[in-house]
DNA sequence: GCTTGAATCTACAGTAGCTAGAGGATGTAA
DNA sequence: TTACATCCTCTAGCTACTGTAGATTCAAGC
């Protein structure tokens, strides 16, 4: 039986985060000691590892909820899990493309900085001037 | 004189967002009509454009605050603005490297999916198994 | 001058995914 | 038994917005 702290260490999660996952129903309510402290078993360790690994791959908590549900029903078709993963892959690729454009513009800004007074600063000038900008108007999203 | 709605359209910002920027002190309190509606001039248009462009490049509101401050003092040295931009560039590069690793793993997951039952699903299996994972334990950050 | 309808106002709540702190109870080793 | 790390609940805070409710204002058309 693991305390919440041990579980936290084993999975690289903060204690608060585990309680948060319980609160939103992503982790089940565990057993308790007489004094009311949580005690976890291997099933919970596996589940939390799954969650954390998925988070590291950028899946949203909602997506993880779906994946966990699929994982709980081995007789279901694999298609859904595959679709979720593909969606995630598309998102990652979109973000990469976006970051690439940002990097280009940032590099341009930085390399052209003369090192003088801010009055002549290329960094600020580029930020002021939208016209030679590659990025679109909407969807700032991280 | 521009209404808040016109300013919003011109800069690709939501009206609420402009009011939010005012609330946190990023935009100045504008003049008002007798009835209490906000009216903006060109200075505000420029400032908001600067903010939005910076946001599109991924700068945090705090960083933008610094940049605006520098921009307001043309006699200051350019070094600081350059440092902020370089910091941002580093962040973008880190994120890209991270996304690249994620993409690799996601691709592996997706390509190996057999299309059968979830019991044999590679996607779920990979998420369950942390051992062959490239990503580190901490810093999930977007 | 009057009406209509779009735009604006304030204030507050909600989003994701946690994180931090207060103030008190519990568990365990010496 | 005592010390002290860890645990408990509850609440508030973070970033950067977004959405809603209900009331008011503005500008155009008649």
GROMACS .gro file of C-alpha atoms (C1' of nucleotides) in nm:
model
  344
    1UNK     CA    1   0.000   0.000   0.000
    2UNK     CA    2   0.139   0.335  -0.105
    3UNK     CA    3   0.089   0.674   0.052
    4UNK     CA    4   0.001   0.959  -0.176
    5UNK     CA    5   0.353   1.096  -0.137
    6UNK     CA    6   0.514   0.771  -0.251
    7UNK     CA    7   0.279   0.748  -0.545
    8UNK     CA    8   0.368   1.105  -0.630
    9UNK     CA    9   0.739   1.030  -0.628
   10UNK     CA   10   0.703   0.711  -0.832
   11UNK     CA   11   0.511   0.888  -1.107
   12UNK     CA   12   0.675   1.229  -1.102
   13UNK     CA   13   0.351   1.395  -1.001
   14UNK     CA   14   0.281   1.647  -0.728
   15UNK     CA   15   0.066   1.535  -0.440
   16UNK     CA   16  -0.176   1.817  -0.509
   17UNK     CA   17  -0.210   1.705  -0.867
   18UNK     CA   18  -0.310   1.353  -0.764
   19UNK     CA   19  -0.579   1.491  -0.539
   20UNK     CA   20  -0.687   1.717  -0.824
   21UNK     CA   21  -0.718   1.417  -1.059
   22UNK     CA   22  -0.932   1.247  -0.797
   23UNK     CA   23  -1.147   1.554  -0.764
   24UNK     CA   24  -1.221   1.570  -1.137
   25UNK     CA   25  -1.285   1.196  -1.149
   26UNK     CA   26  -0.976   1.097  -1.348
   27UNK     CA   27  -0.840   0.893  -1.058
   28UNK     CA   28  -1.075   0.680  -0.848
   29UNK     CA   29  -1.135   0.745  -0.481
   30UNK     CA   30  -0.878   0.528  -0.308
   31UNK     CA   31  -0.906   0.339   0.019
   32UNK     CA   32  -0.832   0.524   0.339
   33UNK     CA   33  -0.664   0.450   0.668
   34UNK     CA   34  -0.868   0.481   0.987
   35UNK     CA   35  -0.728   0.829   1.022
   36UNK     CA   36  -0.848   0.921   0.675
   37UNK     CA   37  -0.523   0.913   0.475
   38UNK     CA   38  -0.528   0.779   0.119
   39UNK     CA   39  -0.365   0.444   0.042
   40UNK     CA   40  -0.299   0.327  -0.313
   41UNK     CA   41  -0.240  -0.009  -0.480
   42UNK     CA   42  -0.076  -0.116  -0.807
   43UNK     CA   43  -0.385  -0.051  -1.017
   44UNK     CA   44  -0.378   0.313  -0.918
   45UNK     CA   45  -0.006   0.333  -0.984
   46UNK     CA   46  -0.061   0.199  -1.335
   47UNK     CA   47  -0.348   0.433  -1.400
   48UNK     CA   48  -0.158   0.738  -1.285
   49UNK     CA   49   0.145   0.637  -1.492
   50UNK     CA   50  -0.080   0.611  -1.795
   51UNK     CA   51  -0.221   0.955  -1.724
   52UNK     CA   52   0.117   1.117  -1.675
   53UNK     CA   53   0.268   0.959  -1.981
   54UNK     CA   54  -0.027   1.074  -2.186
   55UNK     CA   55   0.005   1.425  -2.047
   56UNK     CA   56   0.372   1.426  -2.143
   57UNK     CA   57   0.264   1.346  -2.495
   58UNK     CA   58   0.039   1.648  -2.483
   59UNK     CA   59  -0.300   1.477  -2.458
   60UNK     CA   60  -0.567   1.685  -2.287
   61UNK     CA   61  -0.734   1.553  -1.975
   62UNK     CA   62  -1.048   1.501  -2.179
   63UNK     CA   63  -0.863   1.294  -2.435
   64UNK     CA   64  -0.703   1.095  -2.156
   65UNK     CA   65  -1.043   1.031  -2.010
   66UNK     CA   66  -1.148   0.877  -2.341
   67UNK     CA   67  -0.830   0.674  -2.367
   68UNK     CA   68  -0.873   0.541  -2.015
   69UNK     CA   69  -1.228   0.446  -2.096
   70UNK     CA   70  -1.111   0.254  -2.403
   71UNK     CA   71  -0.840   0.093  -2.200
   72UNK     CA   72  -1.102  -0.024  -1.951
   73UNK     CA   73  -1.295  -0.201  -2.228
   74UNK     CA   74  -1.061  -0.441  -2.410
   75UNK     CA   75  -1.341  -0.573  -2.631
   76UNK     CA   76  -1.403  -0.236  -2.797
   77UNK     CA   77  -1.254  -0.145  -3.130
   78UNK     CA   78  -0.914   0.012  -3.141
   79UNK     CA   79  -1.020   0.268  -3.399
   80UNK     CA   80  -1.116   0.531  -3.149
   81UNK     CA   81  -0.786   0.523  -2.965
   82UNK     CA   82  -0.612   0.545  -3.297
   83UNK     CA   83  -0.824   0.845  -3.396
   84UNK     CA   84  -0.741   1.026  -3.074
   85UNK     CA   85  -0.372   0.966  -3.126
   86UNK     CA   86  -0.390   1.083  -3.486
   87UNK     CA   87  -0.572   1.397  -3.381
   88UNK     CA   88  -0.299   1.462  -3.127
   89UNK     CA   89  -0.033   1.406  -3.389
   90UNK     CA   90  -0.202   1.657  -3.620
   91UNK     CA   91  -0.212   1.911  -3.340
   92UNK     CA   92   0.156   1.862  -3.265
   93UNK     CA   93   0.239   1.909  -3.630
   94UNK     CA   94   0.034   2.226  -3.649
   95UNK     CA   95   0.207   2.367  -3.345
   96UNK     CA   96   0.544   2.282  -3.488
   97UNK     CA   97   0.467   2.460  -3.813
   98UNK     CA   98   0.353   2.763  -3.619
   99UNK     CA   99   0.660   2.767  -3.397
  100UNK     CA  100   0.880   2.738  -3.704
  101UNK     CA  101   0.731   3.058  -3.845
  102UNK     CA  102   0.771   3.232  -3.509
  103UNK     CA  103   1.131   3.123  -3.487
  104UNK     CA  104   1.203   3.267  -3.828
  105UNK     CA  105   1.063   3.603  -3.734
  106UNK     CA  106   1.228   3.608  -3.393
  107UNK     CA  107   1.563   3.525  -3.548
  108UNK     CA  108   1.522   3.807  -3.795
  109UNK     CA  109   1.445   4.047  -3.511
  110UNK     CA  110   1.736   3.939  -3.298
  111UNK     CA  111   1.997   3.931  -3.571
  112UNK     CA  112   1.913   4.277  -3.688
  113UNK     CA  113   1.940   4.438  -3.349
  114UNK     CA  114   2.204   4.706  -3.370
  115UNK     CA  115   2.269   4.732  -2.998
  116UNK     CA  116   2.210   5.105  -2.983
  117UNK     CA  117   1.929   5.304  -2.828
  118UNK     CA  118   1.574   5.166  -2.818
  119UNK     CA  119   1.479   5.444  -3.057
  120UNK     CA  120   1.657   5.251  -3.332
  121UNK     CA  121   1.590   4.904  -3.200
  122UNK     CA  122   1.492   4.658  -3.471
  123UNK     CA  123   1.321   4.434  -3.216
  124UNK     CA  124   1.077   4.703  -3.116
  125UNK     CA  125   1.042   4.823  -3.473
  126UNK     CA  126   0.943   4.481  -3.597
  127UNK     CA  127   0.691   4.444  -3.320
  128UNK     CA  128   0.547   4.782  -3.407
  129UNK     CA  129   0.515   4.700  -3.774
  130UNK     CA  130   0.275   4.427  -3.863
  131UNK     CA  131   0.308   4.449  -4.238
  132UNK     CA  132   0.605   4.221  -4.301
  133UNK     CA  133   0.469   3.967  -4.061
  134UNK     CA  134   0.426   3.601  -4.154
  135UNK     CA  135   0.181   3.510  -3.883
  136UNK     CA  136  -0.192   3.534  -3.926
  137UNK     CA  137  -0.436   3.746  -3.736
  138UNK     CA  138  -0.621   3.491  -3.526
  139UNK     CA  139  -0.545   3.181  -3.318
  140UNK     CA  140  -0.262   3.277  -3.091
  141UNK     CA  141  -0.295   2.945  -2.907
  142UNK     CA  142   0.016   2.807  -2.736
  143UNK     CA  143  -1.220   5.853  -3.271
  144UNK     CA  144  -1.273   5.478  -3.267
  145UNK     CA  145  -1.523   5.279  -3.068
  146UNK     CA  146  -1.396   4.973  -2.890
  147UNK     CA  147  -1.563   4.753  -3.150
  148UNK     CA  148  -1.384   4.922  -3.438
  149UNK     CA  149  -1.053   4.900  -3.257
  150UNK     CA  150  -1.122   4.533  -3.196
  151UNK     CA  151  -1.185   4.468  -3.565
  152UNK     CA  152  -0.879   4.662  -3.677
  153UNK     CA  153  -0.647   4.466  -3.452
  154UNK     CA  154  -0.812   4.125  -3.460
  155UNK     CA  155  -0.884   4.141  -3.089
  156UNK     CA  156  -1.203   4.067  -2.899
  157UNK     CA  157  -1.374   4.357  -2.727
  158UNK     CA  158  -1.352   4.179  -2.394
  159UNK     CA  159  -0.981   4.133  -2.441
  160UNK     CA  160  -0.928   4.505  -2.488
  161UNK     CA  161  -1.116   4.578  -2.168
  162UNK     CA  162  -0.910   4.309  -2.000
  163UNK     CA  163  -0.585   4.473  -2.115
  164UNK     CA  164  -0.711   4.799  -1.971
  165UNK     CA  165  -0.797   4.630  -1.645
  166UNK     CA  166  -0.449   4.487  -1.601
  167UNK     CA  167  -0.290   4.816  -1.700
  168UNK     CA  168  -0.150   4.709  -2.035
  169UNK     CA  169  -0.372   4.953  -2.220
  170UNK     CA  170  -0.434   5.303  -2.080
  171UNK     CA  171  -0.775   5.421  -1.969
  172UNK     CA  172  -0.916   5.584  -2.280
  173UNK     CA  173  -1.139   5.889  -2.306
  174UNK     CA  174  -1.512   5.840  -2.271
  175UNK     CA  175  -1.824   5.984  -2.427
  176UNK     CA  176  -2.076   6.161  -2.205
  177UNK     CA  177  -2.264   5.834  -2.188
  178UNK     CA  178  -1.955   5.653  -2.067
  179UNK     CA  179  -1.844   5.466  -2.379
  180UNK     CA  180  -1.474   5.431  -2.459
  181UNK     CA  181  -1.327   5.623  -2.752
  182UNK     CA  182  -0.979   5.552  -2.887
  183UNK     CA  183  -0.724   5.743  -3.094
  184UNK     CA  184  -0.429   5.638  -3.311
  185UNK     CA  185  -0.188   5.604  -3.021
  186UNK     CA  186  -0.407   5.337  -2.869
  187UNK     CA  187  -0.442   5.163  -3.203
  188UNK     CA  188  -0.064   5.148  -3.235
  189UNK     CA  189  -0.019   5.025  -2.883
  190UNK     CA  190  -0.276   4.751  -2.921
  191UNK     CA  191  -0.125   4.643  -3.253
  192UNK     CA  192   0.211   4.618  -3.082
  193UNK     CA  193   0.060   4.407  -2.806
  194UNK     CA  194  -0.122   4.174  -3.042
  195UNK     CA  195   0.174   4.127  -3.269
  196UNK     CA  196   0.391   4.047  -2.970
  197UNK     CA  197   0.135   3.798  -2.844
  198UNK     CA  198   0.134   3.630  -3.183
  199UNK     CA  199   0.507   3.587  -3.147
  200UNK     CA  200   0.443   3.414  -2.817
  201UNK     CA  201   0.559   3.688  -2.578
  202UNK     CA  202   0.395   3.676  -2.237
  203UNK     CA  203   0.199   3.975  -2.116
  204UNK     CA  204   0.477   4.043  -1.867
  205UNK     CA  205   0.738   4.044  -2.141
  206UNK     CA  206   0.516   4.273  -2.346
  207UNK     CA  207   0.489   4.507  -2.052
  208UNK     CA  208   0.867   4.534  -2.046
  209UNK     CA  209   0.887   4.582  -2.420
  210UNK     CA  210   0.624   4.857  -2.410
  211UNK     CA  211   0.816   5.026  -2.132
  212UNK     CA  212   1.132   5.018  -2.340
  213UNK     CA  213   0.940   5.145  -2.637
  214UNK     CA  214   0.817   5.438  -2.429
  215UNK     CA  215   1.175   5.541  -2.346
  216UNK     CA  216   1.369   5.584  -2.671
  217UNK     CA  217   1.681   5.700  -2.490
  218UNK     CA  218   1.729   5.368  -2.309
  219UNK     CA  219   1.963   5.101  -2.435
  220UNK     CA  220   1.837   4.847  -2.679
  221UNK     CA  221   2.007   4.560  -2.497
  222UNK     CA  222   1.712   4.477  -2.280
  223UNK     CA  223   1.470   4.445  -2.568
  224UNK     CA  224   1.722   4.227  -2.743
  225UNK     CA  225   1.757   4.009  -2.434
  226UNK     CA  226   1.381   3.961  -2.410
  227UNK     CA  227   1.363   3.863  -2.775
  228UNK     CA  228   1.653   3.622  -2.738
  229UNK     CA  229   1.490   3.464  -2.436
  230UNK     CA  230   1.174   3.421  -2.636
  231UNK     CA  231   1.368   3.267  -2.922
  232UNK     CA  232   1.528   3.019  -2.684
  233UNK     CA  233   1.188   2.924  -2.549
  234UNK     CA  234   1.052   2.871  -2.896
  235UNK     CA  235   1.347   2.651  -2.983
  236UNK     CA  236   1.302   2.446  -2.669
  237UNK     CA  237   0.935   2.396  -2.742
  238UNK     CA  238   1.015   2.289  -3.094
  239UNK     CA  239   1.267   2.033  -2.979
  240UNK     CA  240   1.014   1.897  -2.735
  241UNK     CA  241   0.738   1.880  -2.994
  242UNK     CA  242   0.974   1.700  -3.229
  243UNK     CA  243   1.027   1.425  -2.972
  244UNK     CA  244   0.655   1.402  -2.911
  245UNK     CA  245   0.585   1.378  -3.280
  246UNK     CA  246   0.829   1.091  -3.314
  247UNK     CA  247   0.661   0.896  -3.039
  248UNK     CA  248   0.310   0.973  -3.159
  249UNK     CA  249   0.399   0.862  -3.510
  250UNK     CA  250   0.536   0.538  -3.375
  251UNK     CA  251   0.214   0.481  -3.183
  252UNK     CA  252  -0.012   0.557  -3.475
  253UNK     CA  253   0.177   0.359  -3.736
  254UNK     CA  254   0.184   0.048  -3.526
  255UNK     CA  255  -0.187   0.043  -3.455
  256UNK     CA  256  -0.323  -0.284  -3.583
  257UNK     CA  257  -0.685  -0.174  -3.604
  258UNK     CA  258  -0.814  -0.462  -3.396
  259UNK     CA  259  -0.956  -0.466  -3.045
  260UNK     CA  260  -0.833  -0.221  -2.782
  261UNK     CA  261  -0.690  -0.521  -2.598
  262UNK     CA  262  -0.416  -0.533  -2.861
  263UNK     CA  263  -0.399  -0.163  -2.934
  264UNK     CA  264  -0.046  -0.034  -2.968
  265UNK     CA  265  -0.158   0.319  -2.887
  266UNK     CA  266  -0.285   0.219  -2.546
  267UNK     CA  267   0.006  -0.016  -2.493
  268UNK     CA  268   0.260   0.255  -2.555
  269UNK     CA  269   0.081   0.489  -2.319
  270UNK     CA  270   0.077   0.219  -2.056
  271UNK     CA  271   0.446   0.149  -2.092
  272UNK     CA  272   0.677   0.427  -1.992
  273UNK     CA  273   1.001   0.239  -2.041
  274UNK     CA  274   1.069   0.303  -2.409
  275UNK     CA  275   0.975   0.664  -2.374
  276UNK     CA  276   1.196   0.946  -2.493
  277UNK     CA  277   1.040   1.221  -2.288
  278UNK     CA  278   1.160   1.314  -1.943
  279UNK     CA  279   0.974   1.298  -1.620
  280UNK     CA  280   0.915   1.662  -1.541
  281UNK     CA  281   0.816   1.983  -1.720
  282UNK     CA  282   0.510   1.896  -1.918
  283UNK     CA  283   0.468   2.262  -2.012
  284UNK     CA  284   0.278   2.347  -2.332
  285DG     C1'  285  -3.871   6.398  -3.199
  286DC     C1'  286  -3.921   5.903  -3.172
  287DT     C1'  287  -3.824   5.437  -3.239
  288DT     C1'  288  -3.543   5.056  -3.322
  289DG     C1'  289  -3.159   4.765  -3.300
  290DA     C1'  290  -2.679   4.712  -3.270
  291DA     C1'  291  -2.316   4.813  -2.979
  292DT     C1'  292  -2.165   4.927  -2.540
  293DC     C1'  293  -2.144   4.925  -2.029
  294DT     C1'  294  -2.033   4.676  -1.555
  295DA     C1'  295  -1.978   4.279  -1.293
  296DC     C1'  296  -1.910   3.829  -1.228
  297DA     C1'  297  -1.825   3.338  -1.347
  298DG     C1'  298  -1.583   3.003  -1.610
  299DT     C1'  299  -1.199   2.778  -1.899
  300DA     C1'  300  -0.734   2.423  -1.849
  301DG     C1'  301  -0.438   2.222  -1.554
  302DC     C1'  302  -0.261   2.267  -1.210
  303DT     C1'  303  -0.001   2.508  -0.775
  304DA     C1'  304   0.037   2.721  -0.319
  305DG     C1'  305  -0.093   2.822   0.140
  306DA     C1'  306  -0.338   2.806   0.599
  307DG     C1'  307  -0.440   2.552   0.984
  308DG     C1'  308  -0.500   2.128   1.174
  309DA     C1'  309  -0.475   1.590   1.210
  310DT     C1'  310  -0.213   1.156   1.145
  311DG     C1'  311   0.161   0.821   1.111
  312DT     C1'  312   0.604   0.650   1.236
  313DA     C1'  313   1.067   0.616   1.413
  314DA     C1'  314   1.359   0.691   1.810
  315DT     C1'  315   0.604   0.978   2.440
  316DT     C1'  316   0.764   1.300   2.161
  317DA     C1'  317   0.915   1.499   1.750
  318DC     C1'  318   0.846   1.582   1.291
  319DA     C1'  319   0.746   1.457   0.830
  320DT     C1'  320   0.356   1.376   0.588
  321DC     C1'  321  -0.114   1.394   0.540
  322DC     C1'  322  -0.594   1.614   0.549
  323DT     C1'  323  -0.957   1.981   0.368
  324DC     C1'  324  -1.054   2.413   0.196
  325DT     C1'  325  -0.974   2.812  -0.044
  326DA     C1'  326  -0.747   3.114  -0.351
  327DG     C1'  327  -0.428   3.200  -0.722
  328DC     C1'  328  -0.196   3.148  -1.177
  329DT     C1'  329  -0.221   3.286  -1.750
  330DA     C1'  330  -0.474   3.496  -2.083
  331DC     C1'  331  -0.856   3.531  -2.189
  332DT     C1'  332  -1.393   3.421  -2.295
  333DG     C1'  333  -1.879   3.423  -2.199
  334DT     C1'  334  -2.304   3.573  -1.987
  335DA     C1'  335  -2.677   3.879  -1.780
  336DG     C1'  336  -2.908   4.278  -1.753
  337DA     C1'  337  -2.894   4.757  -1.816
  338DT     C1'  338  -2.759   5.164  -2.095
  339DT     C1'  339  -2.613   5.435  -2.503
  340DC     C1'  340  -2.553   5.556  -2.978
  341DA     C1'  341  -2.672   5.637  -3.455
  342DA     C1'  342  -2.979   5.581  -3.836
  343DG     C1'  343  -3.427   5.598  -4.036
  344DC     C1'  344  -3.887   5.785  -4.033
   0.00000   0.00000   0.00000
